[in-house]
């Protein structure tokens, strides 16, 4: 690009364009790659860990990781409440302490596999993790503040600041009041028994079990009760299921069921295709849903032509944590395409044809893991 | 793809192809994206931390993260030694303990910005981190084992297994014996004061201060002394500076000097382009070299047309850790392209025209950070 240095007023529109879809033969752009280089998924072999270790959990950071001082950070509870509150981290740590194992998944997981491809963070299937979050429940705090009888939405504001599709903003997401008052919702200050890492929202974040990642506001600094619907960018514009740019769409909320296969054997460096030797092999992976507990996982080794039931291990983390599944397999030499399909207690299951929407959200198409079983 | 399940013998060549260059207009492929989704860089705002926190340090994992048990893991020292050794983690922890702050950079950093682009892990500029590594020095251990007088190379073997360009292998890299005997070389079992994370080589890895990442073998299980040059894949084939496929090339060794700018202001979500308001602003970042200490950093705000000296902060980590630099800037509204150029005590500096080789290694082209200073 050429460099300009003049006094012409500059506006956000110079740096922030509208959303778009990739052309039919358009490869991943440098802009998408920049996002992929900083927002990483879980390496699929790490599905072996029931609790995802630090640094392996997926990350999606809209702007920059802010630099917050836990010693001075405060949470403000305001808006339509009788008694506004300001709490330090110490105040929050003095309140009832709860630890919950929760699976978080990015609402855009699977986006880069869609045709046409929405141009944004280019996830394949790996935008997930299952961590132990420790904090204090939000609902009692809202009740103490005296939430208004006519409250509609509760807005959660983070300290991360940026511009998105021309709108300068601090990251803000609202929950309907009934969802904000669910007993499972946490103000979390620890992950896996340690203080939150900067990239996971240090020193404080929201955890909304069952919902996609966009609801779990990081670097949380305020909780504001509204008596009218919140019209902020992330609720009204960004995270909606739309068929086209003019479709008002519906909000993205809870996680659709998904199962992932932990790729067996060993990989080729470049293609990540798997190599396996003949003989008995236990296939396994994890399955989750934000709507209801997973009740069944089926496995395919032929790209979805036929399916067989997997064994579900006992739940280890309650209704909002993933569950391990396994399947005994003994392949002959050949090429196989593995996949797994989760079904939850609400009857929801995974599609074999891609669900498509303009944002590439809530996509839970069955994964394809290519395996070559070599003879020798 | 179609699914086959027959008894035709299958070979590695089905899953593992030769290296290649991208076509002139070829976007990032799904295969490159798969690597980017699992091997992440440092988010550039994390250049604010002198010691890179867990999970923000860059990662390059050739195959899968292996699952090793620290309680039973053993390091074997063998080959051309008088007294072969087998050491447990406890044995290694009982030996002299050293902590060193070391900057690691992937040899392929910058690859995705090259024209033509070598098709491999598609790094932009972010494949770097600076951590505190704790372990025991390697040299005394080799002397105790009685390294042969005619030793040539020392081979370090990891527990990670895969296939690369058709060659099935455990990850193995050799150092010339003089480099293996440098007092700075560590067998590391802690990173930033905690046991190694799985993705950083738990429970044991090699640290070779000043060398690119490929030398710092993770999941280390053996150290083998050879009296002939090592001809393994990662030394003889992969990590070499070649102009074309027939060029025998020269080995990739130490880190070329590089400075990175911590992007100022705030980002646009999609383009990561920066927005800044007019007025005084301290630009800063980090600079490092594996050849010699950094002695100067220059800053450009006009894409390399003009340069001004930056202030170097006092070193915080010895000769092999990055060093902070800063530069006071007070821009008027306009568009700018920021960059920084490091020079080390050996006289090496960063080029303004891309150095190119077929693997995209040791590339230290000056970074370009696009900033728009808005009027209001």
XYZ file of C-alpha atoms in Angstrom, chain B residues 70-374:
305
model
C 6.259 -38.039 33.673
C 6.373 -40.758 36.361
C 7.753 -43.358 33.942
C 9.381 -41.212 31.251
C 13.105 -41.842 30.848
C 15.890 -40.103 28.948
C 18.468 -42.392 27.375
C 21.967 -41.103 26.613
C 23.705 -43.536 24.259
C 25.707 -43.954 21.071
C 29.414 -43.058 21.096
C 29.720 -42.653 24.849
C 31.820 -44.641 27.363
C 28.963 -44.952 29.882
C 25.410 -44.978 28.465
C 22.879 -43.439 30.871
C 19.177 -43.758 31.550
C 17.676 -40.952 33.641
C 14.215 -40.466 35.103
C 12.668 -37.021 35.523
C 13.563 -37.295 39.220
C 17.199 -37.965 38.293
C 17.220 -34.879 36.080
C 15.575 -32.735 38.776
C 18.268 -33.852 41.240
C 20.947 -32.400 38.967
C 22.017 -28.712 38.903
C 19.015 -26.514 38.180
C 19.268 -23.525 35.820
C 16.591 -21.050 34.662
C 17.144 -19.149 31.432
C 14.965 -16.622 29.598
C 15.086 -17.599 25.919
C 13.345 -16.297 22.812
C 12.174 -19.093 20.512
C 11.145 -18.377 16.940
C 9.934 -20.801 14.280
C 12.373 -21.077 11.359
C 9.349 -20.671 9.059
C 8.178 -17.373 10.546
C 7.155 -15.026 7.718
C 6.704 -17.846 5.198
C 3.111 -16.974 4.221
C 4.205 -13.472 3.145
C 6.732 -14.786 0.609
C 6.218 -14.680 -3.166
C 6.070 -17.405 -4.285
C 4.737 -18.926 -1.053
C 6.213 -22.236 0.114
C 3.227 -24.431 1.041
C 3.682 -25.402 4.694
C 2.735 -23.939 8.089
C 1.591 -20.460 6.926
C 3.189 -18.074 9.399
C 2.888 -14.326 8.996
C 5.185 -12.683 11.605
C 3.912 -14.082 14.920
C 5.801 -17.371 15.393
C 7.764 -16.246 18.447
C 7.699 -16.240 22.236
C 9.997 -15.516 25.169
C 9.717 -17.885 28.115
C 11.663 -18.843 31.241
C 12.949 -22.386 30.788
C 14.175 -24.349 33.788
C 16.168 -27.542 33.566
C 19.629 -28.996 33.856
C 22.562 -28.285 31.523
C 23.239 -30.952 28.890
C 27.043 -30.601 28.634
C 27.938 -32.030 32.070
C 25.689 -35.022 31.363
C 27.477 -35.700 28.073
C 30.844 -35.390 29.807
C 29.737 -37.829 32.529
C 28.632 -40.282 29.853
C 32.103 -39.992 28.347
C 31.453 -38.578 24.912
C 33.801 -40.065 22.287
C 36.777 -37.945 21.181
C 35.710 -38.399 17.552
C 32.039 -37.475 18.148
C 30.569 -35.415 15.273
C 26.835 -34.975 15.895
C 24.471 -35.426 18.821
C 20.981 -36.636 17.840
C 17.942 -35.656 19.921
C 14.874 -37.867 19.485
C 11.349 -36.905 20.484
C 8.361 -39.147 21.173
C 6.274 -37.475 18.435
C 5.672 -39.748 15.455
C 4.404 -39.030 11.955
C 5.056 -39.064 8.249
C 6.500 -36.092 6.385
C 7.116 -35.897 2.629
C 6.786 -39.682 2.533
C 9.210 -40.414 5.379
C 7.767 -42.078 8.499
C 9.726 -40.888 11.524
C 9.972 -39.917 15.140
C 10.958 -36.246 15.202
C 14.773 -36.155 15.340
C 17.242 -33.316 15.087
C 21.015 -33.354 15.494
C 23.371 -30.621 16.695
C 27.086 -30.530 15.842
C 28.904 -31.737 18.943
C 30.390 -28.285 19.677
C 26.892 -26.795 19.761
C 25.521 -29.628 21.917
C 28.328 -28.930 24.416
C 27.534 -25.192 24.760
C 26.969 -24.459 28.441
C 23.678 -22.677 27.640
C 21.978 -25.809 26.249
C 19.344 -27.148 28.672
C 17.281 -30.260 29.239
C 14.180 -28.334 30.330
C 11.321 -29.653 32.474
C 9.672 -26.334 33.450
C 8.377 -23.325 31.519
C 7.594 -20.071 33.344
C 7.965 -21.809 36.707
C 5.483 -24.616 36.020
C 5.926 -28.145 34.654
C 6.023 -28.133 30.845
C 2.624 -28.092 29.180
C 1.877 -31.041 26.857
C 2.179 -28.833 23.771
C 5.578 -27.490 24.831
C 7.186 -30.920 25.195
C 6.089 -32.323 28.567
C 7.777 -33.764 30.439
C 11.172 -32.903 28.875
C 12.511 -30.859 25.974
C 15.755 -29.486 24.653
C 16.462 -25.741 24.742
C 19.216 -24.469 22.428
C 19.448 -20.714 23.086
C 19.898 -18.701 19.887
C 18.689 -21.401 17.482
C 15.382 -21.538 15.615
C 12.637 -23.694 17.115
C 13.320 -26.856 15.125
C 16.422 -27.479 17.298
C 14.532 -27.370 20.621
C 13.323 -30.991 20.423
C 10.140 -31.567 22.443
C 9.040 -34.788 24.235
C 12.732 -35.687 24.395
C 13.443 -39.380 25.000
C 16.990 -39.963 23.754
C 20.320 -38.238 23.172
C 22.556 -40.252 20.858
C 26.186 -39.401 20.073
C 27.344 -40.138 16.510
C 30.863 -40.282 15.069
C 29.489 -39.556 11.595
C 27.223 -36.755 10.363
C 23.516 -37.345 11.065
C 21.565 -37.899 7.853
C 18.042 -37.832 9.301
C 15.160 -36.102 7.539
C 14.902 -32.935 9.661
C 18.616 -32.117 9.210
C 19.401 -33.490 5.756
C 16.104 -32.743 3.982
C 13.714 -30.409 5.796
C 15.470 -27.524 7.520
C 17.842 -26.332 4.802
C 18.123 -23.058 2.910
C 17.658 -24.023 -0.740
C 16.973 -21.936 -3.838
C 15.356 -24.865 -5.657
C 14.484 -28.530 -5.111
C 17.873 -29.696 -6.476
C 19.950 -27.335 -4.353
C 21.590 -29.299 -1.483
C 21.311 -26.076 0.496
C 22.809 -25.132 3.854
C 21.464 -25.965 7.315
C 19.084 -23.634 9.178
C 20.753 -22.825 12.502
C 20.619 -19.558 14.481
C 17.848 -16.948 14.595
C 18.304 -13.941 12.292
C 17.683 -10.536 13.928
C 14.063 -9.354 14.001
C 12.095 -6.595 15.672
C 8.319 -6.596 15.989
C 6.041 -3.632 16.645
C 3.281 -4.079 19.224
C 0.393 -2.722 17.137
C -0.831 0.567 18.684
C -4.422 1.748 19.065
C -7.223 -0.754 18.515
C -7.960 -3.208 15.693
C -10.644 -3.759 13.134
C -11.987 -7.261 13.793
C -11.616 -8.555 10.241
C -8.587 -6.793 8.787
C -6.662 -6.344 12.065
C -5.778 -2.887 10.669
C -5.163 -0.427 13.501
C -7.084 2.714 14.442
C -5.442 5.435 16.512
C -6.508 8.890 17.662
C -4.139 11.843 17.113
C -1.670 12.838 19.805
C 1.301 11.451 21.698
C 1.716 7.661 21.586
C 4.564 5.429 22.713
C 5.298 2.781 20.096
C 7.042 -0.268 21.450
C 7.832 -3.871 20.743
C 10.549 -6.488 21.116
C 13.758 -7.275 19.229
C 15.994 -10.351 19.251
C 18.773 -12.185 17.430
C 20.310 -15.620 17.907
C 23.686 -14.528 16.547
C 24.585 -11.725 18.957
C 22.860 -9.241 21.269
C 20.632 -6.619 19.644
C 22.484 -3.293 19.671
C 20.072 -1.055 17.735
C 16.433 -0.817 16.678
C 15.190 1.711 14.120
C 11.549 2.617 13.557
C 9.737 3.646 10.395
C 6.258 5.171 10.227
C 6.262 5.530 6.427
C 6.714 1.948 5.281
C 10.497 2.043 5.248
C 11.227 5.330 3.457
C 12.717 6.923 6.543
C 14.005 5.532 9.838
C 14.565 6.904 13.329
C 16.402 5.312 16.254
C 14.326 3.663 18.994
C 15.312 3.607 22.659
C 16.395 0.153 23.877
C 15.312 -0.746 27.407
C 17.831 -2.500 29.635
C 18.170 -6.233 28.844
C 16.029 -8.381 31.138
C 17.018 -11.859 30.116
C 20.593 -12.256 28.959
C 21.889 -12.656 25.416
C 19.202 -15.020 24.129
C 16.036 -13.237 25.280
C 14.272 -10.477 23.384
C 14.725 -6.863 24.388
C 12.047 -4.174 24.620
C 12.370 -1.048 22.462
C 10.230 2.114 22.419
C 9.736 5.210 20.309
C 7.719 8.364 21.059
C 5.318 9.239 18.252
C 2.687 11.962 17.854
C 0.878 11.426 14.558
C -1.547 13.700 12.764
C -4.591 12.166 11.052
C -3.533 10.035 8.128
C -2.437 6.565 7.123
C 0.880 5.135 8.226
C 2.801 1.899 7.815
C 4.871 1.113 10.892
C 7.865 -1.180 11.077
C 10.997 -1.751 13.109
C 14.441 -3.010 12.129
C 16.831 -4.737 14.521
C 20.625 -4.805 14.193
C 22.787 -7.109 16.309
C 26.390 -6.950 17.530
C 27.474 -9.200 14.650
C 26.376 -6.459 12.222
C 23.390 -8.445 10.939
C 20.230 -6.444 10.288
C 16.822 -6.913 8.664
C 16.270 -6.620 4.907
C 13.663 -4.408 3.223
C 13.402 -6.809 0.278
C 12.336 -10.359 1.069
C 15.064 -12.959 1.367
C 13.648 -16.046 -0.355
C 14.359 -19.734 -0.129
C 12.263 -22.738 -1.064
C 11.367 -23.662 2.510
C 10.593 -20.101 3.550
C 13.101 -20.320 6.416
C 15.047 -17.682 8.371
C 12.956 -14.911 6.832
C 13.292 -11.628 8.728
C 11.715 -9.108 6.374
C 10.630 -5.921 8.173
C 7.022 -6.135 9.471
C 4.290 -3.823 8.098
C 1.668 -2.543 10.562
C -1.020 -0.442 8.871
C -2.376 2.320 11.087
C -5.079 4.866 10.346
C -5.065 7.905 12.601
C -8.647 9.197 12.591
